[in-house]
């Protein structure tokens, strides 16, 4: 199967779909994980990254690229690129790198979701403080039978979001705005696939797999 770059707004379900691809043998390339991994190796680059992050600064594109390049140079399977590119500059740098490495067997998938649906998914999430069972107060099939009480063990349910409506809206709209040029970039290269991510994770995963099938 082909490799994939996901462009996914908050609460579009990228985590769930990625996990299903990882189960199929995909290599997960996440910038956050790579930075943590390098730090734990205590390499020269790792110590440099640790120092930058300890000062509260952002790790530069050059360093992130160094790490991505290492991963792509040692590919043993198809990959999922997660959380990257975030800017048009990064998209162009990545394009150059993939060309250099002669990697063309990939697609870019945009998990399309509207603000209202994303907000319900993100802000409606509840979980049981005792057994961890998950619920969502906005969806009939995911609601607890009694408000705020776990169906399974009768304990209290707690909200799981750090956001309120306003902060979620800002985060979501910022994402869409920042990603518009990235979307256009991949569209012009005939790599972009828009998928309706509101039809449930099973259906969405099936559509992703269809696109990635060679
Ligand atoms: Zn419970």
Coordinates of C-alpha atoms and ligand atoms in Angstrom, one line a residue:
X1 CA 0.0 0.0 0.0
X2 CA 1.0 3.6 -0.6
X3 CA 2.3 5.9 2.1
X4 CA 0.2 8.8 3.4
X5 CA 0.4 12.3 4.6
X6 CA -2.7 13.2 6.6
X7 CA -4.1 16.7 6.8
X8 CA -6.6 16.5 9.6
X9 CA -8.4 19.3 11.6
X10 CA -8.8 18.8 15.3
X11 CA -11.2 15.9 16.1
X12 CA -11.3 14.6 12.6
X13 CA -10.3 11.1 13.8
X14 CA -6.8 10.9 12.5
X15 CA -5.5 9.0 15.6
X16 CA -8.0 6.2 15.2
X17 CA -7.4 5.8 11.4
X18 CA -3.6 6.0 11.9
X19 CA -3.8 3.2 14.5
X20 CA -5.6 1.0 12.0
X21 CA -2.9 1.6 9.4
X22 CA -0.1 1.0 12.0
X23 CA -1.8 -2.4 12.7
X24 CA -1.5 -3.1 9.0
X25 CA 2.3 -2.6 9.3
X26 CA 2.6 1.1 8.5
X27 CA 5.5 3.0 10.0
X28 CA 4.3 6.0 12.0
X29 CA 6.4 9.1 11.6
X30 CA 5.3 11.6 14.2
X31 CA 7.5 14.7 14.7
X32 CA 6.7 14.8 18.5
X33 CA 7.7 11.1 18.9
X34 CA 10.9 11.6 16.8
X35 CA 12.0 14.6 19.0
X36 CA 11.4 12.6 22.2
X37 CA 13.2 9.6 20.8
X38 CA 16.3 11.6 19.8
X39 CA 16.4 13.2 23.2
X40 CA 16.3 9.8 24.9
X41 CA 19.2 8.6 22.8
X42 CA 21.3 11.4 24.2
X43 CA 22.9 11.9 20.7
X44 CA 24.5 15.2 19.9
X45 CA 21.4 16.3 18.1
X46 CA 19.2 15.0 21.0
X47 CA 21.1 17.2 23.5
X48 CA 20.7 20.2 21.2
X49 CA 16.9 19.5 20.9
X50 CA 16.6 19.1 24.7
X51 CA 18.4 22.4 25.2
X52 CA 16.1 24.2 22.7
X53 CA 12.9 22.8 24.3
X54 CA 14.1 23.4 27.9
X55 CA 14.3 27.1 26.9
X56 CA 10.7 26.9 25.7
X57 CA 11.8 27.5 22.0
X58 CA 10.5 25.8 18.9
X59 CA 12.7 23.3 17.2
X60 CA 13.6 24.6 13.8
X61 CA 12.4 23.1 10.5
X62 CA 16.1 22.1 9.7
X63 CA 16.3 19.9 12.8
X64 CA 12.9 18.3 12.2
X65 CA 13.9 17.7 8.6
X66 CA 17.1 16.0 9.7
X67 CA 15.1 13.6 11.8
X68 CA 12.5 13.0 9.0
X69 CA 15.3 12.3 6.6
X70 CA 16.8 9.7 8.9
X71 CA 13.5 7.9 9.1
X72 CA 12.8 8.1 5.3
X73 CA 16.3 6.8 4.6
X74 CA 15.6 3.7 6.6
X75 CA 12.2 2.9 5.4
X76 CA 11.1 -0.7 5.6
X77 CA 7.4 -0.2 5.0
X78 CA 4.9 2.4 3.9
X79 CA 4.7 5.4 6.3
X80 CA 2.2 7.7 7.8
X81 CA 3.5 11.2 8.3
X82 CA 1.7 12.7 11.3
X83 CA 1.7 16.4 12.3
X84 CA 3.8 17.5 9.3
X85 CA 3.9 19.6 7.2
X86 CA 2.3 22.4 9.2
X87 CA 3.3 25.3 6.9
X88 CA 3.7 25.8 3.2
X89 CA 7.4 26.2 3.7
X90 CA 7.6 22.8 5.3
X91 CA 5.4 21.3 2.5
X92 CA 7.9 22.6 -0.1
X93 CA 10.9 21.3 1.9
X94 CA 9.3 18.0 2.2
X95 CA 8.5 17.8 -1.5
X96 CA 12.2 18.5 -2.3
X97 CA 13.3 15.8 0.2
X98 CA 10.9 13.2 -1.2
X99 CA 12.1 14.0 -4.7
X100 CA 15.7 13.6 -3.6
X101 CA 14.9 10.2 -2.0
X102 CA 12.8 9.2 -5.1
X103 CA 9.8 8.6 -2.9
X104 CA 6.7 9.1 -5.0
X105 CA 4.5 6.3 -3.8
X106 CA 2.3 8.4 -1.4
X107 CA -1.0 10.2 -1.3
X108 CA -2.2 13.2 0.7
X109 CA -5.5 12.7 2.5
X110 CA -7.5 15.6 4.0
X111 CA -10.0 14.4 6.6
X112 CA -12.8 16.8 6.0
X113 CA -15.0 17.7 8.9
X114 CA -17.2 20.7 9.7
X115 CA -16.8 22.8 12.8
X116 CA -20.1 21.7 14.4
X117 CA -19.4 18.0 14.1
X118 CA -15.8 18.4 15.2
X119 CA -16.9 20.4 18.2
X120 CA -19.5 17.8 19.2
X121 CA -16.9 15.1 19.0
X122 CA -14.3 17.0 21.0
X123 CA -16.4 18.7 23.6
X124 CA -19.0 15.9 24.1
X125 CA -16.5 13.3 25.2
X126 CA -17.0 11.9 28.6
X127 CA -15.2 9.1 30.4
X128 CA -15.9 7.1 33.5
X129 CA -13.5 8.1 36.3
X130 CA -13.5 4.5 37.6
X131 CA -13.5 2.1 34.6
X132 CA -12.5 4.4 31.8
X133 CA -15.5 3.6 29.6
X134 CA -16.0 6.4 26.9
X135 CA -19.2 8.3 26.1
X136 CA -20.4 11.3 24.1
X137 CA -23.3 13.3 25.3
X138 CA -24.1 14.6 21.8
X139 CA -24.7 11.3 20.1
X140 CA -27.7 9.1 21.0
X141 CA -25.9 5.9 20.4
X142 CA -23.0 7.1 22.6
X143 CA -24.9 8.7 25.5
X144 CA -25.0 7.2 28.9
X145 CA -28.5 6.0 29.9
X146 CA -28.5 8.3 32.9
X147 CA -26.8 11.7 32.6
X148 CA -23.2 11.7 33.8
X149 CA -23.4 8.2 35.2
X150 CA -21.4 5.2 33.7
X151 CA -23.7 2.5 32.3
X152 CA -21.1 -0.2 33.2
X153 CA -20.2 0.6 36.7
X154 CA -22.4 3.4 38.0
X155 CA -19.5 5.8 38.7
X156 CA -19.4 9.5 37.7
X157 CA -18.4 10.6 34.2
X158 CA -15.9 13.4 33.6
X159 CA -15.3 15.7 30.6
X160 CA -12.1 15.0 28.7
X161 CA -11.6 18.2 26.8
X162 CA -9.3 21.1 27.7
X163 CA -11.3 23.3 25.3
X164 CA -14.4 25.3 25.6
X165 CA -16.5 26.1 22.6
X166 CA -14.7 29.4 22.0
X167 CA -11.2 28.0 22.3
X168 CA -12.1 25.0 20.2
X169 CA -13.5 27.2 17.5
X170 CA -10.3 29.3 17.4
X171 CA -8.1 26.2 17.2
X172 CA -10.2 24.7 14.4
X173 CA -10.5 27.8 12.3
X174 CA -6.8 28.5 12.7
X175 CA -6.0 25.0 11.4
X176 CA -8.3 25.4 8.4
X177 CA -6.8 28.8 7.5
X178 CA -3.2 27.7 8.0
X179 CA -3.7 24.5 5.9
X180 CA -5.5 26.2 3.0
X181 CA -2.2 26.8 1.1
X182 CA -0.9 23.3 1.9
X183 CA -4.1 21.9 0.5
X184 CA -3.7 23.9 -2.6
X185 CA -0.1 22.9 -3.0
X186 CA -0.9 19.2 -3.0
X187 CA -4.0 19.7 -5.1
X188 CA -1.7 21.3 -7.8
X189 CA 0.5 18.2 -7.6
X190 CA -2.5 15.9 -8.0
X191 CA -1.8 14.3 -4.7
X192 CA -4.8 15.6 -2.7
X193 CA -7.8 13.5 -1.7
X194 CA -10.6 15.0 0.3
X195 CA -12.5 12.5 2.4
X196 CA -15.7 13.1 4.3
X197 CA -14.6 12.2 7.9
X198 CA -18.0 12.5 9.4
X199 CA -19.3 9.1 8.4
X200 CA -17.8 7.2 11.3
X201 CA -14.3 5.7 11.7
X202 CA -15.1 2.3 10.0
X203 CA -16.3 4.0 6.8
X204 CA -13.6 6.6 6.7
X205 CA -10.9 4.0 7.2
X206 CA -12.3 1.9 4.3
X207 CA -12.1 5.0 2.1
X208 CA -8.6 5.7 3.2
X209 CA -7.6 2.1 2.4
X210 CA -9.1 2.4 -1.1
X211 CA -7.1 5.4 -1.9
X212 CA -3.9 3.8 -0.6
X213 CA -4.3 0.5 -2.4
X214 CA -1.8 0.2 -5.1
Ligands
LIG1 ZN1 -17.5 3.0 34.6

